[in-house]
PDB file of C-alpha atoms in Angstrom:
ATOM      1  CA  MET A   1      -0.229  -0.103  -0.089  1.00 85.00           C
ATOM      2  CA  LYS A   2       1.340   3.492  -1.033  1.00 89.00           C
ATOM      3  CA  HIS A   3       1.957   5.747   1.829  1.00 89.00           C
ATOM      4  CA  THR A   4      -0.764   8.294   0.313  1.00 92.00           C
ATOM      5  CA  THR A   5      -3.177   5.413   0.564  1.00 94.00           C
ATOM      6  CA  LYS A   6      -2.145   4.714   4.194  1.00 93.00           C
ATOM      7  CA  LYS A   7      -3.122   8.500   5.102  1.00 92.00           C
ATOM      8  CA  ILE A   8      -6.596   7.848   3.527  1.00 94.00           C
ATOM      9  CA  VAL A   9      -7.037   4.628   5.552  1.00 94.00           C
ATOM     10  CA  ASP A  10      -5.678   6.536   8.447  1.00 92.00           C
ATOM     11  CA  VAL A  11      -8.553   8.731   8.264  1.00 92.00           C
ATOM     12  CA  PHE A  12     -11.111   6.544   6.980  1.00 94.00           C
ATOM     13  CA  PRO A  13     -10.026   3.097   8.708  1.00 95.00           C
ATOM     14  CA  ASP A  14     -13.322   0.966   7.117  1.00 95.00           C
ATOM     15  CA  LEU A  15     -12.051   1.951   3.608  1.00 95.00           C
ATOM     16  CA  ARG A  16      -8.918  -0.708   4.315  1.00 95.00           C
ATOM     17  CA  MET A  17     -11.104  -3.513   3.230  1.00 94.00           C
ATOM     18  CA  HIS A  18     -11.873  -2.203  -0.133  1.00 95.00           C
ATOM     19  CA  PHE A  19      -8.071  -1.292  -0.509  1.00 93.00           C
ATOM     20  CA  ASP A  20      -7.006  -4.461   0.524  1.00 92.00           C
ATOM     21  CA  LYS A  21      -9.700  -6.255  -2.230  1.00 93.00           C
ATOM     22  CA  ARG A  22      -8.548  -3.520  -4.851  1.00 92.00           C
ATOM     23  CA  SER A  23     -12.397  -2.333  -5.318  1.00 90.00           C
ATOM     24  CA  TYR A  24     -11.998   0.778  -5.656  1.00 87.00           C
ATOM     25  CA  ASN A  25     -13.900   1.178  -8.909  1.00 86.00           C
ATOM     26  CA  ASP A  26     -16.069  -1.524  -8.482  1.00 90.00           C
ATOM     27  CA  ASP A  27     -19.968   0.068  -8.738  1.00 92.00           C
ATOM     28  CA  ALA A  28     -21.444  -1.965  -6.331  1.00 93.00           C
ATOM     29  CA  VAL A  29     -19.123  -0.990  -3.542  1.00 92.00           C
ATOM     30  CA  LEU A  30     -18.855   3.013  -4.654  1.00 93.00           C
ATOM     31  CA  SER A  31     -22.772   2.945  -4.408  1.00 94.00           C
ATOM     32  CA  THR A  32     -22.886   1.944  -0.693  1.00 95.00           C
ATOM     33  CA  LEU A  33     -20.397   5.023   0.197  1.00 95.00           C
ATOM     34  CA  GLU A  34     -21.256   8.523   0.946  1.00 96.00           C
ATOM     35  CA  PRO A  35     -19.607  10.711  -1.511  1.00 96.00           C
ATOM     36  CA  VAL A  36     -16.455  11.921   0.371  1.00 96.00           C
ATOM     37  CA  LYS A  37     -15.484   8.253   1.323  1.00 96.00           C
ATOM     38  CA  ARG A  38     -16.262   7.313  -2.501  1.00 96.00           C
ATOM     39  CA  THR A  39     -13.900  10.063  -3.731  1.00 96.00           C
ATOM     40  CA  PHE A  40     -11.019   9.331  -1.172  1.00 96.00           C
ATOM     41  CA  LEU A  41     -11.414   5.486  -2.333  1.00 96.00           C
ATOM     42  CA  GLN A  42     -11.206   6.091  -5.877  1.00 96.00           C
ATOM     43  CA  LEU A  43      -8.228   8.832  -5.462  1.00 96.00           C
ATOM     44  CA  GLY A  44      -6.259   5.947  -3.460  1.00 95.00           C
ATOM     45  CA  GLY A  45      -6.996   3.302  -6.406  1.00 95.00           C
ATOM     46  CA  PHE A  46      -5.250   5.904  -8.528  1.00 95.00           C
ATOM     47  CA  PHE A  47      -2.616   5.718  -6.072  1.00 95.00           C
ATOM     48  CA  GLU A  48      -2.351   2.500  -5.971  1.00 95.00           C
ATOM     49  CA  GLN A  49      -2.960   1.842 -10.098  1.00 94.00           C
ATOM     50  CA  PRO A  50      -2.100   4.909 -11.753  1.00 92.00           C
ATOM     51  CA  GLU A  51      -2.788   3.346 -15.047  1.00 91.00           C
ATOM     52  CA  GLU A  52      -6.294   3.873 -14.241  1.00 86.00           C
ATOM     53  CA  GLU A  53      -7.942   7.191 -14.640  1.00 88.00           C
ATOM     54  CA  PHE A  54      -8.924   9.235 -11.924  1.00 92.00           C
ATOM     55  CA  ASN A  55     -11.503  11.899 -12.639  1.00 94.00           C
ATOM     56  CA  LEU A  56     -10.449  15.143 -11.071  1.00 93.00           C
ATOM     57  CA  ALA A  57     -13.975  16.451 -11.419  1.00 95.00           C
ATOM     58  CA  LEU A  58     -15.173  14.243  -8.376  1.00 95.00           C
ATOM     59  CA  LEU A  59     -12.714  16.665  -6.282  1.00 94.00           C
ATOM     60  CA  TYR A  60     -14.903  19.553  -7.394  1.00 94.00           C
ATOM     61  CA  LYS A  61     -18.150  17.956  -6.907  1.00 95.00           C
ATOM     62  CA  HIS A  62     -17.939  16.239  -3.604  1.00 95.00           C
ATOM     63  CA  LEU A  63     -14.914  17.649  -1.459  1.00 93.00           C
ATOM     64  CA  ASP A  64     -14.423  21.427  -0.055  1.00 89.00           C
ATOM     65  CA  ASN A  65     -12.706  23.288   2.563  1.00 82.00           C
ATOM     66  CA  ASP A  66     -10.622  20.646   4.480  1.00 84.00           C
ATOM     67  CA  TRP A  67     -11.380  17.670   2.503  1.00 90.00           C
ATOM     68  CA  LEU A  68     -10.462  19.132  -0.518  1.00 91.00           C
ATOM     69  CA  GLU A  69      -7.080  20.510   0.982  1.00 86.00           C
ATOM     70  CA  PHE A  70      -6.323  17.103   2.187  1.00 88.00           C
ATOM     71  CA  ALA A  71      -6.969  15.281  -1.311  1.00 92.00           C
ATOM     72  CA  LEU A  72      -4.365  17.982  -2.744  1.00 90.00           C
ATOM     73  CA  GLU A  73      -2.070  17.475  -0.389  1.00 85.00           C
ATOM     74  CA  LEU A  74      -2.295  13.750  -0.758  1.00 90.00           C
ATOM     75  CA  ILE A  75      -1.896  14.325  -4.667  1.00 91.00           C
ATOM     76  CA  THR A  76       1.351  16.380  -4.202  1.00 84.00           C
ATOM     77  CA  GLU A  77       2.528  14.115  -1.464  1.00 84.00           C
ATOM     78  CA  TYR A  78       1.768  11.155  -3.848  1.00 90.00           C
ATOM     79  CA  PHE A  79       3.957  12.751  -6.816  1.00 87.00           C
ATOM     80  CA  ARG A  80       6.893  13.640  -4.617  1.00 81.00           C
ATOM     81  CA  LYS A  81       7.234  10.679  -2.480  1.00 81.00           C
ATOM     82  CA  ASP A  82       5.459   7.641  -3.601  1.00 85.00           C
ATOM     83  CA  THR A  83       6.326   8.094  -7.654  1.00 86.00           C
ATOM     84  CA  TYR A  84       9.381  10.283  -7.422  1.00 76.00           C
ATOM     85  CA  LEU A  85       8.387  12.091 -10.576  1.00 79.00           C
ATOM     86  CA  ILE A  86       9.191  15.308  -8.781  1.00 71.00           C
ATOM     87  CA  GLN A  87      12.473  14.818  -7.675  1.00 69.00           C
ATOM     88  CA  LYS A  88      13.262  18.578  -6.746  1.00 67.00           C
ATOM     89  CA  PRO A  89      10.246  20.037  -5.598  1.00 61.00           C
ATOM     90  CA  THR A  90      10.131  23.786  -6.637  1.00 59.00           C
ATOM     91  CA  TYR A  91       6.372  24.405  -6.316  1.00 56.00           C
ATOM     92  CA  SER A  92       4.910  25.346  -3.216  1.00 58.00           C
ATOM     93  CA  LEU A  93       1.330  26.459  -2.840  1.00 58.00           C
ATOM     94  CA  ILE A  94       3.008  28.894  -0.447  1.00 59.00           C
ATOM     95  CA  ARG A  95       4.210  31.671  -2.062  1.00 58.00           C
ATOM     96  CA  GLU A  96       6.526  34.472  -1.670  1.00 57.00           C
ATOM     97  CA  GLY A  97       4.951  37.324   0.049  1.00 58.00           C
ATOM     98  CA  SER A  98       1.846  34.911   1.432  1.00 68.00           C
ATOM     99  CA  HIS A  99       0.692  35.563   4.930  1.00 85.00           C
ATOM    100  CA  TYR A 100       2.089  32.430   6.077  1.00 86.00           C
ATOM    101  CA  LYS A 101       5.719  31.464   7.135  1.00 88.00           C
ATOM    102  CA  SER A 102       7.748  28.254   6.860  1.00 86.00           C
ATOM    103  CA  MET A 103       9.559  27.078   9.928  1.00 88.00           C
ATOM    104  CA  SER A 104      12.851  29.101   8.709  1.00 87.00           C
ATOM    105  CA  GLN A 105      10.712  32.176   7.938  1.00 89.00           C
ATOM    106  CA  PHE A 106       9.302  31.746  11.516  1.00 93.00           C
ATOM    107  CA  ALA A 107      12.554  31.755  12.993  1.00 92.00           C
ATOM    108  CA  ASP A 108      14.091  34.202  10.880  1.00 92.00           C
ATOM    109  CA  TYR A 109      10.983  36.694  12.178  1.00 94.00           C
ATOM    110  CA  LEU A 110      11.540  35.542  15.800  1.00 94.00           C
ATOM    111  CA  SER A 111      15.224  36.664  15.302  1.00 93.00           C
ATOM    112  CA  GLU A 112      14.328  40.060  13.816  1.00 93.00           C
ATOM    113  CA  GLN A 113      12.196  40.570  17.195  1.00 93.00           C
ATOM    114  CA  GLY A 114      15.677  40.006  19.229  1.00 92.00           C
ATOM    115  CA  LEU A 115      14.960  36.382  19.961  1.00 92.00           C
ATOM    116  CA  ARG A 116      17.767  34.014  19.385  1.00 88.00           C
ATOM    117  CA  TYR A 117      15.880  31.486  17.545  1.00 89.00           C
ATOM    118  CA  ASP A 118      17.149  29.612  14.634  1.00 87.00           C
ATOM    119  CA  ARG A 119      15.377  26.709  12.529  1.00 86.00           C
ATOM    120  CA  GLN A 120      16.918  24.010  14.699  1.00 89.00           C
ATOM    121  CA  LYS A 121      15.985  25.901  18.003  1.00 91.00           C
ATOM    122  CA  LEU A 122      12.547  26.583  16.523  1.00 91.00           C
ATOM    123  CA  ASN A 123      12.077  22.814  15.370  1.00 88.00           C
ATOM    124  CA  LEU A 124      13.282  21.438  19.054  1.00 92.00           C
ATOM    125  CA  TYR A 125      10.690  23.826  20.800  1.00 93.00           C
ATOM    126  CA  PHE A 126       8.161  22.272  18.422  1.00 91.00           C
ATOM    127  CA  GLU A 127       9.041  18.888  19.092  1.00 91.00           C
ATOM    128  CA  ARG A 128       8.573  19.637  22.656  1.00 93.00           C
ATOM    129  CA  GLY A 129       5.131  21.192  22.475  1.00 93.00           C
ATOM    130  CA  LYS A 130       6.476  24.564  23.086  1.00 93.00           C
ATOM    131  CA  VAL A 131       5.627  26.387  19.693  1.00 94.00           C
ATOM    132  CA  PRO A 132       1.842  26.326  18.547  1.00 94.00           C
ATOM    133  CA  HIS A 133       0.974  23.925  16.254  1.00 91.00           C
ATOM    134  CA  PRO A 134       0.640  25.242  12.117  1.00 90.00           C
ATOM    135  CA  ASP A 135      -1.577  26.697  10.677  1.00 86.00           C
ATOM    136  CA  LEU A 136      -1.428  24.578   7.608  1.00 85.00           C
ATOM    137  CA  VAL A 137       0.351  21.912   6.627  1.00 82.00           C
ATOM    138  CA  VAL A 138       0.928  21.375   2.930  1.00 78.00           C
ATOM    139  CA  GLY A 139       2.846  18.168   1.497  1.00 69.00           C
ATOM    140  CA  GLY A 140       4.132  17.774   5.599  1.00 75.00           C
ATOM    141  CA  VAL A 141       5.597  21.088   5.427  1.00 81.00           C
ATOM    142  CA  LYS A 142       4.350  23.183   8.138  1.00 86.00           C
ATOM    143  CA  TYR A 143       3.408  26.834   8.132  1.00 88.00           C
ATOM    144  CA  TRP A 144       1.961  29.239  10.467  1.00 91.00           C
ATOM    145  CA  SER A 145       0.143  32.679   9.659  1.00 90.00           C
ATOM    146  CA  ASP A 146       1.406  36.084  10.350  1.00 92.00           C
ATOM    147  CA  GLU A 147      -1.027  36.395  13.265  1.00 92.00           C
ATOM    148  CA  THR A 148       0.445  33.126  14.954  1.00 94.00           C
ATOM    149  CA  VAL A 149       3.902  34.079  14.302  1.00 95.00           C
ATOM    150  CA  GLN A 150       3.400  37.608  15.651  1.00 95.00           C
ATOM    151  CA  THR A 151       1.364  36.374  18.768  1.00 95.00           C
ATOM    152  CA  TYR A 152       3.960  33.736  19.670  1.00 95.00           C
ATOM    153  CA  ALA A 153       6.976  36.297  19.373  1.00 95.00           C
ATOM    154  CA  GLU A 154       5.112  38.632  21.625  1.00 94.00           C
ATOM    155  CA  GLN A 155       4.448  35.617  24.233  1.00 93.00           C
ATOM    156  CA  GLU A 156       8.467  35.088  23.904  1.00 92.00           C
ATOM    157  CA  ILE A 157       9.344  38.548  24.513  1.00 91.00           C
ATOM    158  CA  ASN A 158       7.438  39.004  27.488  1.00 91.00           C
ATOM    159  CA  ARG A 159       8.416  35.869  28.856  1.00 87.00           C
ATOM    160  CA  MET A 160      12.011  36.505  28.486  1.00 82.00           C
ATOM    161  CA  GLY A 161      11.240  40.217  30.151  1.00 80.00           C
ATOM    162  CA  SER A 162       9.711  38.122  32.957  1.00 78.00           C
ATOM    163  CA  ILE A 163      12.724  36.143  33.322  1.00 75.00           C
ATOM    164  CA  GLN A 164      15.042  38.719  33.268  1.00 71.00           C
ATOM    165  CA  GLN A 165      13.062  40.889  35.978  1.00 71.00           C
ATOM    166  CA  GLU A 166      13.237  37.842  38.184  1.00 72.00           C
ATOM    167  CA  ALA A 167      16.770  37.587  37.757  1.00 72.00           C
ATOM    168  CA  LYS A 168      17.404  41.075  38.937  1.00 72.00           C
ATOM    169  CA  LYS A 169      15.664  40.326  42.385  1.00 63.00           C
TER     170      LYS A 169
END
């Protein structure tokens, strides 16, 4: 089972049996599923057997908001990791000048605010649960909104100020 298909099964465990039986395009099976699950079963079927066609119109017709974002992340991840057809990705849904920051940009912003952060330190703090959860994850890459980054910087500046005041006492 492909990595991206496993992600579908993590969200929809009841679809595992259909992937195991390879019944992605079985009309009898598809007719029993609600549209979102049916769409993800067929998308996973494409991941497993890419020579079979997948109709992108299904995404448009049956998915919105979080489900659509999840499907697009899966498609990107499939071509980057499961097929390696995109070996050196240059495309990102997050563009320069957007209102989201990658971990490196987040760390750079904190440093600009007088806090001593680099990417490694920020990643360590993230792993320890001291940094907010990302507002967006695309293809496994974490992004934080400008508002989240600014709020965290203010909290860290206040925390450092409190620590310095305690040290003076």
